[in-house]
Coordinates of C-alpha atoms in Angstrom, one line a residue:
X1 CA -18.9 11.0 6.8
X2 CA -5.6 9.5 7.0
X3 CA -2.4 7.7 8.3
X4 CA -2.3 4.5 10.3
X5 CA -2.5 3.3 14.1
X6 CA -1.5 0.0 14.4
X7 CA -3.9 -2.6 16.2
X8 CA -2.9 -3.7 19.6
X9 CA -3.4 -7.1 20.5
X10 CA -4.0 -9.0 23.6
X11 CA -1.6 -12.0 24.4
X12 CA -1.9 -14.8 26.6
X13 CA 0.4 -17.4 28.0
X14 CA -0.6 -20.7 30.2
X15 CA 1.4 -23.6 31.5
X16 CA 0.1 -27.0 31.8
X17 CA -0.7 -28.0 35.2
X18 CA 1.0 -30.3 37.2
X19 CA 3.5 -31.3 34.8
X20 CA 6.2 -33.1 36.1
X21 CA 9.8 -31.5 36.5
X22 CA 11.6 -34.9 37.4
X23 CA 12.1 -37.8 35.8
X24 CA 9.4 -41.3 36.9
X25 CA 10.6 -44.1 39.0
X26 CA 12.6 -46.3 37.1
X27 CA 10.3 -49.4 38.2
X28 CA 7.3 -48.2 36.0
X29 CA 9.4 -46.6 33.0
X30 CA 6.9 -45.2 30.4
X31 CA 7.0 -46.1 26.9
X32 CA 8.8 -43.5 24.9
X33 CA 6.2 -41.6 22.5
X34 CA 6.2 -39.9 19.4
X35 CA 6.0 -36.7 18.2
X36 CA 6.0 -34.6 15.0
X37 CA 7.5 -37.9 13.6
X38 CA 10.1 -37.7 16.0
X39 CA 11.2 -40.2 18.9
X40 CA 10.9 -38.5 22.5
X41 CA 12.3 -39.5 25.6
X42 CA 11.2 -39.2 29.1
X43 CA 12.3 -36.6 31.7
X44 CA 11.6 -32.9 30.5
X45 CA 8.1 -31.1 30.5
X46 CA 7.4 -29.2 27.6
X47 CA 5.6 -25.5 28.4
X48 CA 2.8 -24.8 26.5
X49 CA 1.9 -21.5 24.8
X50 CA -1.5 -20.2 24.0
X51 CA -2.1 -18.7 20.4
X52 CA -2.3 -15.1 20.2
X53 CA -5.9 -13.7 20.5
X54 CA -7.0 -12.1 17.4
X55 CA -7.3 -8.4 17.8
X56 CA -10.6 -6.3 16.1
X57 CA -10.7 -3.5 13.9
X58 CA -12.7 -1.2 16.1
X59 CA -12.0 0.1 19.7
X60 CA -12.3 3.1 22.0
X61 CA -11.4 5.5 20.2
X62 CA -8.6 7.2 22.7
X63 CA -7.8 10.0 20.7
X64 CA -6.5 7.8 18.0
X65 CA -4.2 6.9 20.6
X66 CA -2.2 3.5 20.3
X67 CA -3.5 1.4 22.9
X68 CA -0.9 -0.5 25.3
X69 CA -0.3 -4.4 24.7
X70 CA -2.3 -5.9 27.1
X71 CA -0.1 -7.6 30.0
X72 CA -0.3 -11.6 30.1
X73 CA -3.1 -13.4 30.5
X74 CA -4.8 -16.9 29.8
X75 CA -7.7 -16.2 26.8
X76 CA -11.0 -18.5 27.9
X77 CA -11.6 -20.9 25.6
X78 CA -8.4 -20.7 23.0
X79 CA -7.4 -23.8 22.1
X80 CA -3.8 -25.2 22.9
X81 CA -1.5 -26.2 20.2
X82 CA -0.2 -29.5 19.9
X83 CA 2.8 -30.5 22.4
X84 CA 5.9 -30.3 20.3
X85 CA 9.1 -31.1 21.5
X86 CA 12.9 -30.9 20.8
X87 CA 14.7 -34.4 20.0
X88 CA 15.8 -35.9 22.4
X89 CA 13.4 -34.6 24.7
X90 CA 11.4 -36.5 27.4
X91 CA 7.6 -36.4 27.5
X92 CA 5.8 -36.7 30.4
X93 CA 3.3 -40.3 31.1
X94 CA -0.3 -39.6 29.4
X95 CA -2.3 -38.4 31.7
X96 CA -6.1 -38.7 31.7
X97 CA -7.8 -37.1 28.9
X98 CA -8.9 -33.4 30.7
X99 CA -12.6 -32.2 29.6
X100 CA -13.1 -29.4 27.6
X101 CA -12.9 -26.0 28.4
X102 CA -16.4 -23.6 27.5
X103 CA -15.3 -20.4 26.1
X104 CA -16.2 -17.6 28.8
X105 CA -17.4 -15.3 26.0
X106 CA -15.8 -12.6 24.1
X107 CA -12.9 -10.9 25.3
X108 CA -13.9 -7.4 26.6
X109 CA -13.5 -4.8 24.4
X110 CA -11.3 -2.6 26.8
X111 CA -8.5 -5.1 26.5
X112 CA -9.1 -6.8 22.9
X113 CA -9.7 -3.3 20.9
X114 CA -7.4 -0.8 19.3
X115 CA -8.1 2.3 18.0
X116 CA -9.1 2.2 14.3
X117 CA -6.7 2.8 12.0
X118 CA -6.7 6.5 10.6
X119 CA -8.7 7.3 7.4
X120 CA -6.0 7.6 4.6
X121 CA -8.5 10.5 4.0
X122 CA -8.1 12.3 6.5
X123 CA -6.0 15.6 6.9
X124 CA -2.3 15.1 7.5
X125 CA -2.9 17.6 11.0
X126 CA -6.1 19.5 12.9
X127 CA -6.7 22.7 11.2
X128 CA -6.0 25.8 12.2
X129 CA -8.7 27.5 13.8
X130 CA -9.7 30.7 15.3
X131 CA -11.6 31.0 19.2
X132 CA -15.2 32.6 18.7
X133 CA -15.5 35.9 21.2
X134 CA -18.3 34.6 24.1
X135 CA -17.7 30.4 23.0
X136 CA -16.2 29.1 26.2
X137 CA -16.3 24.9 26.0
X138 CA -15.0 22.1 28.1
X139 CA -14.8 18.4 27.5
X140 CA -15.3 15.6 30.4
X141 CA -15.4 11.7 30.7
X142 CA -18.4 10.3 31.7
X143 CA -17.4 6.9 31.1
X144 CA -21.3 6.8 28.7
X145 CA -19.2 4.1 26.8
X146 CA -15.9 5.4 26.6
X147 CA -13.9 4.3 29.4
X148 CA -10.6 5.9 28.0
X149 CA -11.2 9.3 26.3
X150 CA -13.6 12.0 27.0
X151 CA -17.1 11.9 25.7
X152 CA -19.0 14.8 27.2
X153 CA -18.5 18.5 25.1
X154 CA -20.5 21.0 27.2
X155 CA -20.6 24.9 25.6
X156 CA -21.4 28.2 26.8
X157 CA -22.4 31.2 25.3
X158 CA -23.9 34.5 26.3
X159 CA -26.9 36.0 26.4
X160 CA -28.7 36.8 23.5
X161 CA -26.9 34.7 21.2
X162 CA -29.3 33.0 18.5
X163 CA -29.5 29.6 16.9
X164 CA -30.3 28.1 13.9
X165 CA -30.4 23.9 13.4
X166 CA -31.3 21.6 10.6
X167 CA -32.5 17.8 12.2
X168 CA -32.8 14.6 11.1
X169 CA -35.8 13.8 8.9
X170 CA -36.0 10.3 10.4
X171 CA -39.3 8.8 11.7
X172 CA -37.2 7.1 14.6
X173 CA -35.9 10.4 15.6
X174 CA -33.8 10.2 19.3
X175 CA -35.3 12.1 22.4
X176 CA -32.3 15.0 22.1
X177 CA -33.6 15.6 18.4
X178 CA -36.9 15.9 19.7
X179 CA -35.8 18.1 22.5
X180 CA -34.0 20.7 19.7
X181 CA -36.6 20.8 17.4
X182 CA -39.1 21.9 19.8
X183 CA -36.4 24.2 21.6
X184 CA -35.2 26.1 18.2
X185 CA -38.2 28.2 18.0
X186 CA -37.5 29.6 21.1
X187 CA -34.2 31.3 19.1
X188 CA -31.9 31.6 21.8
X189 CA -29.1 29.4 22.5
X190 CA -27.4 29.5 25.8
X191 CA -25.6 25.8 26.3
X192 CA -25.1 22.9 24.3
X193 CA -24.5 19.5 26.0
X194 CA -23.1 16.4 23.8
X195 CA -22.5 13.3 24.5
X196 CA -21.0 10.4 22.2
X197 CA -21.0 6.4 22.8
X198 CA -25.0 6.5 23.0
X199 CA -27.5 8.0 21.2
X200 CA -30.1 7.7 23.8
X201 CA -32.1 7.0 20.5
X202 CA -35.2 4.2 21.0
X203 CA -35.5 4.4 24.6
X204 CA -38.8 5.0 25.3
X205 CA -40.1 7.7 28.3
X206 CA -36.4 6.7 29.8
X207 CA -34.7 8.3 26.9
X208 CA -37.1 11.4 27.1
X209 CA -36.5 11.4 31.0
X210 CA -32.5 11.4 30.1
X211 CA -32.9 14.6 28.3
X212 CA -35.1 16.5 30.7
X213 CA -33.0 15.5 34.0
X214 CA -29.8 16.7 31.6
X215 CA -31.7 20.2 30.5
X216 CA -32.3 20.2 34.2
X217 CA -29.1 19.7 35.6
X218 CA -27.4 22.0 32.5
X219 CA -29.7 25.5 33.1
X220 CA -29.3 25.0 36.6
X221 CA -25.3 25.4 36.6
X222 CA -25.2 27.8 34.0
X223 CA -28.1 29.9 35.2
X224 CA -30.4 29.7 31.8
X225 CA -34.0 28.5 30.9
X226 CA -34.3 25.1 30.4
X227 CA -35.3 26.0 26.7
X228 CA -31.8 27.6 26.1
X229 CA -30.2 24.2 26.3
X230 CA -29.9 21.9 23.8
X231 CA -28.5 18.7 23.8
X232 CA -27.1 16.1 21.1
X233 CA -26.2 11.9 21.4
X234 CA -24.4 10.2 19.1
X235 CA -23.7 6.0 19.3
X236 CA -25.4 3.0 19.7
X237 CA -28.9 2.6 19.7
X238 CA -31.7 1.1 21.5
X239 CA -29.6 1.1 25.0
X240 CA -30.8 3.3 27.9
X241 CA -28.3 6.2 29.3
X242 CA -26.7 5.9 32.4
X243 CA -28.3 9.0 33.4
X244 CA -26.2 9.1 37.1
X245 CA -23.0 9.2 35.2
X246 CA -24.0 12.1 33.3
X247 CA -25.3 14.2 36.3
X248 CA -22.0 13.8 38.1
X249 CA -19.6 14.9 35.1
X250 CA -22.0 17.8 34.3
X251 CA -20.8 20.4 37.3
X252 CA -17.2 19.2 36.5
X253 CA -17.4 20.0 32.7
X254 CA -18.9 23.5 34.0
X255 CA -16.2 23.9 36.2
X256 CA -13.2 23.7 33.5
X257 CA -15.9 26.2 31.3
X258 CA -13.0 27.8 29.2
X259 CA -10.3 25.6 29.7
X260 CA -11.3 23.1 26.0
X261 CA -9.9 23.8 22.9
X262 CA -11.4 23.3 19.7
X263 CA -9.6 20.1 19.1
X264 CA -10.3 18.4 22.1
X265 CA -14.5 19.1 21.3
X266 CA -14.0 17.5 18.0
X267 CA -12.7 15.0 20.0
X268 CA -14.8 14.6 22.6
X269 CA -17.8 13.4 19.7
X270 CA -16.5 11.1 18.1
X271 CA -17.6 7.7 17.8
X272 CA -16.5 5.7 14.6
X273 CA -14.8 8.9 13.3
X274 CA -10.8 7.9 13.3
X275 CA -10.1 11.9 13.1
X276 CA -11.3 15.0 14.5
X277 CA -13.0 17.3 12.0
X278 CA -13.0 21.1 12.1
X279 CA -13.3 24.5 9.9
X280 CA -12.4 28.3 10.5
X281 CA -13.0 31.2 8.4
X282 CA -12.7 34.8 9.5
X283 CA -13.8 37.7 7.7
X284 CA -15.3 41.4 8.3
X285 CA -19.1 42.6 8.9
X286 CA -18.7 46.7 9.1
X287 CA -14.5 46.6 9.9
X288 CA -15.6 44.2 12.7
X289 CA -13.6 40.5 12.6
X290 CA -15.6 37.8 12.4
X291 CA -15.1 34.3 12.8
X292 CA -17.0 31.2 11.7
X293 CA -15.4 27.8 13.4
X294 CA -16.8 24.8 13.1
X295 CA -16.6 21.2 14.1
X296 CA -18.6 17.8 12.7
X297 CA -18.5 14.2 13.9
X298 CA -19.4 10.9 11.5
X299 CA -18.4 8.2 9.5
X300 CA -20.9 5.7 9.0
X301 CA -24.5 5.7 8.6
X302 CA -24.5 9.1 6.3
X303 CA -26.8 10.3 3.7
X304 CA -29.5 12.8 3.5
X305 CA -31.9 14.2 4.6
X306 CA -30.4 14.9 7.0
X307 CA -26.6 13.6 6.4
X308 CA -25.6 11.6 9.4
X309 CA -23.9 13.7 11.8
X310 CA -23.5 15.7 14.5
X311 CA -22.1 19.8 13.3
X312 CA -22.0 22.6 15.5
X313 CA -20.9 25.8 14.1
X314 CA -20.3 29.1 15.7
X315 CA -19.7 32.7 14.7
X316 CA -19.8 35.6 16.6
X317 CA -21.3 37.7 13.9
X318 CA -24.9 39.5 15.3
X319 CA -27.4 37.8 13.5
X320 CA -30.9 37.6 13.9
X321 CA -32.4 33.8 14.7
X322 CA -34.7 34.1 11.6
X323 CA -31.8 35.7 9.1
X324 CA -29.5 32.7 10.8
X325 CA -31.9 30.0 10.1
X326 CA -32.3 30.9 6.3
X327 CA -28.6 31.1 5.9
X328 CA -28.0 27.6 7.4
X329 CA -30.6 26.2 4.7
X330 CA -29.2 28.2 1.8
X331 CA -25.9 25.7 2.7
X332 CA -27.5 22.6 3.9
X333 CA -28.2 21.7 0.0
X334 CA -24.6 22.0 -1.1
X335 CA -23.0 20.5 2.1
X336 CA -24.4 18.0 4.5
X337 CA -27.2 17.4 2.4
X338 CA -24.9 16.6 -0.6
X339 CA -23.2 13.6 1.0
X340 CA -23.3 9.9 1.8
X341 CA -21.2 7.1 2.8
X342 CA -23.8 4.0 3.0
X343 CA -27.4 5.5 2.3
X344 CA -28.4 5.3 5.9
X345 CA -29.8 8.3 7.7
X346 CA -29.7 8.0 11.2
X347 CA -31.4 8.7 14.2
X348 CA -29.4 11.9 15.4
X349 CA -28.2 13.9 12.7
X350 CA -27.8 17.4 14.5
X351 CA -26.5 20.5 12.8
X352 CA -26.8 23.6 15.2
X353 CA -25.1 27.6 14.1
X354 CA -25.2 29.4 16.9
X355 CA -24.2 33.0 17.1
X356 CA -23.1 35.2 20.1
X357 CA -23.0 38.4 18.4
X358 CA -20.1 39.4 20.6
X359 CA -16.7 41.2 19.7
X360 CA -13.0 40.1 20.7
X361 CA -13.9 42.1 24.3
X362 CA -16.7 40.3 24.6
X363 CA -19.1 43.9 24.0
X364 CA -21.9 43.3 22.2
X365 CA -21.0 43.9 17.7
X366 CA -20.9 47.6 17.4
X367 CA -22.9 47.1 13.9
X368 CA -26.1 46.2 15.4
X369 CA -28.2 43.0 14.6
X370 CA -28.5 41.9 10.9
X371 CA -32.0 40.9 10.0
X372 CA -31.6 40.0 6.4
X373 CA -30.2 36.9 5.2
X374 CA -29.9 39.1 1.6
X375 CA -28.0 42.2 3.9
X376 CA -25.3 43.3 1.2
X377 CA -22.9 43.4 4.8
X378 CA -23.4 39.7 4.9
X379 CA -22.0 39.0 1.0
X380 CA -18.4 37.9 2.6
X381 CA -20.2 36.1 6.0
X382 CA -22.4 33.8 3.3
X383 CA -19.7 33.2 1.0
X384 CA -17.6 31.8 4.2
X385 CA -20.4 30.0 6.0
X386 CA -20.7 27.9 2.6
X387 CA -16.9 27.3 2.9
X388 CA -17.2 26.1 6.4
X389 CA -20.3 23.8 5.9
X390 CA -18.5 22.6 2.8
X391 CA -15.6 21.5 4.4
X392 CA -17.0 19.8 7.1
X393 CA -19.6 18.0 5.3
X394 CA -16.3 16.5 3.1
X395 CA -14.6 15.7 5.6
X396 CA -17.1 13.6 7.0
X397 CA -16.9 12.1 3.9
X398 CA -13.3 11.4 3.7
X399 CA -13.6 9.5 7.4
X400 CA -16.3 7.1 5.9
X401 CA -15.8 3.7 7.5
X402 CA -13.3 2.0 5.5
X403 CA -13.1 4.5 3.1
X404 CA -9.7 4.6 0.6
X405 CA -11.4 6.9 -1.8
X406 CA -12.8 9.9 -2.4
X407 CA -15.7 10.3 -4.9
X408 CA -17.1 13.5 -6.0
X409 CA -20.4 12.4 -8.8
X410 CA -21.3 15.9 -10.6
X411 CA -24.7 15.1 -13.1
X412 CA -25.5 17.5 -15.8
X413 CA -28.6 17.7 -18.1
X414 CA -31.2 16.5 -15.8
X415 CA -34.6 18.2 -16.0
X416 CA -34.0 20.0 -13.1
X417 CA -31.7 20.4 -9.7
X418 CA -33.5 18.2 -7.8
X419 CA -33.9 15.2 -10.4
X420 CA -30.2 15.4 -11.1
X421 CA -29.5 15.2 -7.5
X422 CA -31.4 12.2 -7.3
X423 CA -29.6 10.5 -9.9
X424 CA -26.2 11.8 -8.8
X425 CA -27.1 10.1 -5.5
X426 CA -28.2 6.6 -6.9
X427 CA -24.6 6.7 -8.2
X428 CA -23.0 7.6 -5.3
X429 CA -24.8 5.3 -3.3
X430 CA -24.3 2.3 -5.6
X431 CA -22.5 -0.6 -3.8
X432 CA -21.4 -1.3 -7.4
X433 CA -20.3 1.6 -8.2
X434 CA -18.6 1.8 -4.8
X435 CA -16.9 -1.3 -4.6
X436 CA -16.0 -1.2 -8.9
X437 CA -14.1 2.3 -7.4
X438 CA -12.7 0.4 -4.8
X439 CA -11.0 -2.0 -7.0
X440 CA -9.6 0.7 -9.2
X441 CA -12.1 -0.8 -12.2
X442 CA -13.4 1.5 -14.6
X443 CA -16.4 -0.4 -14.8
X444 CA -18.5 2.4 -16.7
X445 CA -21.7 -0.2 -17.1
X446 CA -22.4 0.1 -13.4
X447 CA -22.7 4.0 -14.3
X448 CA -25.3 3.5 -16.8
X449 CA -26.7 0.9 -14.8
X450 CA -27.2 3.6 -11.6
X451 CA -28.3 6.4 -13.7
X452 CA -31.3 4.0 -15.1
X453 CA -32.7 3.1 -12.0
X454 CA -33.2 6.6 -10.8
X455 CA -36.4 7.0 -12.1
X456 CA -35.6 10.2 -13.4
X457 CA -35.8 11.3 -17.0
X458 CA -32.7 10.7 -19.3
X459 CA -32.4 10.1 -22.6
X460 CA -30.4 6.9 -23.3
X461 CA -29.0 7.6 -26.4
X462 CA -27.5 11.0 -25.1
X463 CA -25.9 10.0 -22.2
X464 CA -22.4 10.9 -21.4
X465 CA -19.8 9.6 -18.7
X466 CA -16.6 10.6 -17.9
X467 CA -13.7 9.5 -15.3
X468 CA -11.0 11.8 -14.7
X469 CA -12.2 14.1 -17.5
X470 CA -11.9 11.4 -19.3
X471 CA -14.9 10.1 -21.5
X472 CA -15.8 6.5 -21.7
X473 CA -19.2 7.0 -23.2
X474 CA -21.4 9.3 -25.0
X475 CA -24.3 9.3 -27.3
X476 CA -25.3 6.6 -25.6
X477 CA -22.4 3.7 -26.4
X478 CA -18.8 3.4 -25.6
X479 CA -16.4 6.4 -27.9
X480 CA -14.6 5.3 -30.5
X481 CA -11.0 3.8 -30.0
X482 CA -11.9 4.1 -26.0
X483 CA -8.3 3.6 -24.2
X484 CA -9.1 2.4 -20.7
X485 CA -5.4 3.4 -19.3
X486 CA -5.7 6.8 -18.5
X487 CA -9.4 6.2 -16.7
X488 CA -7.4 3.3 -14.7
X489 CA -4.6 5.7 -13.7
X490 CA -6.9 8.1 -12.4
X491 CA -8.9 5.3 -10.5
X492 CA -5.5 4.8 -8.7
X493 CA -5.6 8.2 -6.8
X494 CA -7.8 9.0 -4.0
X495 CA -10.0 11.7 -5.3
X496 CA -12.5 10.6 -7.9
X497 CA -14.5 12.3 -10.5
X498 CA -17.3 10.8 -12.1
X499 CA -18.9 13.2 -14.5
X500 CA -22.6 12.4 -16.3
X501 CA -24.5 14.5 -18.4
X502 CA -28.2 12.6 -19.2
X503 CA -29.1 15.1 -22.1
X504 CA -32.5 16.0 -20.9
X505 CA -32.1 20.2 -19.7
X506 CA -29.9 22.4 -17.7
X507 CA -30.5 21.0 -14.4
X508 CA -27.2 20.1 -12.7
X509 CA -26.1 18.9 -8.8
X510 CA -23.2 17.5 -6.9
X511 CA -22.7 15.2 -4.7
X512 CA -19.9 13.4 -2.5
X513 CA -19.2 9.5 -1.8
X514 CA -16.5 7.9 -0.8
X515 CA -15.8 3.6 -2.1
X516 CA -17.2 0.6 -0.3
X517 CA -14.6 -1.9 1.4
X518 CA -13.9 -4.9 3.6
X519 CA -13.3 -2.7 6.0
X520 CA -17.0 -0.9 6.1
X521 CA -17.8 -4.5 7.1
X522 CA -15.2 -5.2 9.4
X523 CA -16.1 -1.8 11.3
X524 CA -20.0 -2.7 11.7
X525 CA -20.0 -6.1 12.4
X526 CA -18.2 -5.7 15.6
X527 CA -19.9 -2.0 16.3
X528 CA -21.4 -2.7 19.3
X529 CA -18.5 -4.5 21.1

């Protein structure tokens, strides 16, 4: 669901009170004492340094901007080294033994956090992508979380432009989710409000009173139904919304309608993503241009059904809502359904196509409105949708938390598509597997291992694995004269294959993983901060 920033850390420095800048009366001289082994004479105070505070992993993520050093200041409840001194120094008379400090709590995340570091995954720049005639967007900060980077993506589109969406399949679904699902039957798409750092998800009636004072506020400035608007929060859970922080940035993200680029959107919804992820594809319906741009948020908590995310594409291709929607699921299967970083679905997964049906003008398509997802004129649209959906679902994989390696698991021979996926995805989702990966270990037990506690059907003593193209096993035992070097070479790179045939039928699927590190842990331990 890279390069590097480097974590910024915040310093400290204190001086011991009251210390003494002259030598004492010569009628009460103090006995010399020691330190370090060393004999230390009266006269001199020593300043004392606090230790550096130990920065995080995770921060705001300011456009994966490094964050400034902090400026000095004392860190409650450090601890103060031991008084060294120089020989030949004085030390001051013992003074009574002080009490001890209580730590005054964590230090604030705005000032202890840096950026995460860049997924070595990721894409060495933002793609190239292409505007989408009657998309106008514009990002805002509402501060939700986020005190640093903007966090509010608000989108426009004309009239008549339909939608299509695929939702999470979570019983703890958040109030936006709700709000979409029952909104996409309607099949027309005017705005789109996200908002990252909260997911507004396990709120109660206040989470449900978020959305509607949002769908409110949203079809009021834009002059829509309330049912035209959908909205989308991604972040922490269980915390209510600061719902006046989102009125107010509202009417200014309306007012800069037209101004945001596609970059700054991806932007705009990230959370624990360390880069922004987008896709563009143009092609022709009838000599028209046509272009399909997309954009996708996640990292952590991905896997199917629905893959953890938030995806909004757009095309301005005229398309009906019904021909839309059963394009969008010919693609989920082989895109964001065909990934996982950690086996957890999530609250919010959002995936919305939405499709003006506009020309570079901004005239209505002069081809009329396709009904049929099967419409010949649609072969080049379908095979580019895939494309798009592909790419972002990937990329969302290659900004896993922590992730150093990309894993693609392809199963062959299963009874059917569906029982091969299922045993692709209990090796991809493996910590075993994962972390063997991880370690560069071409531990092909953990394989076998993963493939038996699908529950699907396989047949033991045909079972073949392969790493690289290379195979390990097959007929059900290690090959003869097995060399592990080449497997260990490829187990150095960053894109993985792990091939399986199970030697039941023809039924075959894909799917995409990325390894399991220290740093998955390091990044969710401190989420929250």
């Amino acid at each position: 669901m890279t390069t590097s920033d480097p974590a910024s850390e915040a310093t400290g420095t204190t001086s011991p009170k009251g210390a003494s800048k002259t030598a004492p009366k010569k009628a009460r001289k103090p006995k010399a004492k020691r330190a370090a082994g060393k004999s230390v004479k009266a006269g001199k105070s020593v300043r004392k340094t606090a230790p550096k505070a130990k920065s995080t992993l995770q921060g705001d993520l300011a456009s994966n901007a490094v964050r400034k050093p902090a400026g000095k200041k004392k860190v409650a409840g450090s601890k103060r080294p031991a008084q060294t001194t120089s020989k030949g120094a004085a030390a001051r008379k013992p003074a009574r033994k002080k009490a001890v400090r209580k730590p005054a709590g964590r230090i604030p995340a705005a000032s202890a956090k840096a950026a995460l570091p860049v997924s070595p995954l990721a894409p060495a720049r933002f793609p190239e992508v292409a505007d989408v005639p009657g998309v106008r967007m514009a990002t805002a900060r509402a501060q939700i979380k986020y005190k640093t980077r903007e966090d509010m993506l608000v989108v426009a589109m004309p009239a008549g432009t339909t939608v299509a969406g695929a939702l999470t399949r979570s019983r703890t679904a958040s109030a936006p989710v709700e709000w979409c699902r029952a909104n996409l039957s309607s099949g027309e798409g005017r705005v789109l409000v996200s908002t990252s750092g909260n997911s507004n998800a396990f709120t109660g009636k206040a989470g449900v009173e978020t959305v509607k004072l949002t769908a409110a506020a949203a079809a009021k400035l834009a002059a829509v139904r309330q049912k035209d608007v959908f909205i989308a929060s991604t972040g922490v859970i269980g915390e209510p919304m600061p719902n006046e922080k989102i009125l107010e940035t509202l009417p200014k993200a309306f007012d800069a309608l037209g101004q945001g680029t596609f970059e700054e959107a991806a932007r705009a919804i990230m959370t624990t993503d360390t880069f922004p992820k987008a896709s563009s594809r143009v092609v022709e319906i009838d000599g028209s241009r046509v272009v399909i741009t997309g954009i996708a948020k996640g990292s952590g908590m991905i896997a199917p059904d629905l893959a953890t995310m938030l995806s909004y594409v757009f095309t301005n291709a005229s398309i009906s809502q019904s021909a839309l929607a059963a394009l969008m699921d010919l693609n989920l299967r082989d895109s964001f359904n065909a990934i996982t970083v950690d086996s957890d679905t999530s609250t919010s997964d959002t995936v919305l196509l939405f499709a003006t049906g506009r020309d570079a003008d901004g005239n209505k398509a002069p081809y009329g409105q396709i009904t049929r997802p099967g419409d010949p004129r649609l072969r080049a649209f379908r095979a580019a949708l895939a494309e798009v959906m592909q790419d972002l679902a990937k990329q969302v994989v290659r900004d896993g938390e922590g992730a150093s390696k990309f894993i693609t698991v392809k199963v062959t021979g299963g009874e059917s598509h569906n029982s091969a996926r299922r045993i692709a995805m209990a090796i991809a989702n493996s910590p075993l597997v994962k972390t063997a990966i991880a370690g560069e270990d071409a531990n092909w037990g953990r394989v076998v291992m993963a493939v038996g506690k699908a529950g699907e059907p396989a047949e033991r003593d045909k079972l073949a694995i392969s790493f690289g193209g290379v195979t390990v096993a097959k007929a059900g035992q290690a090959v003869d004269g097995y060399d592990e070097t080449p497997v260990a070479q490829h187990l150095k790179g960053q894109d993985i294959l792990i091939e399986v045939d199970v030697g039941v039928g023809n039924g075959e699927a894909t799917v995409y993983t990325c390894d399991l590190t220290h740093g998955y842990i390091s990044i969710n331990a401190d989420y929250r901060s």
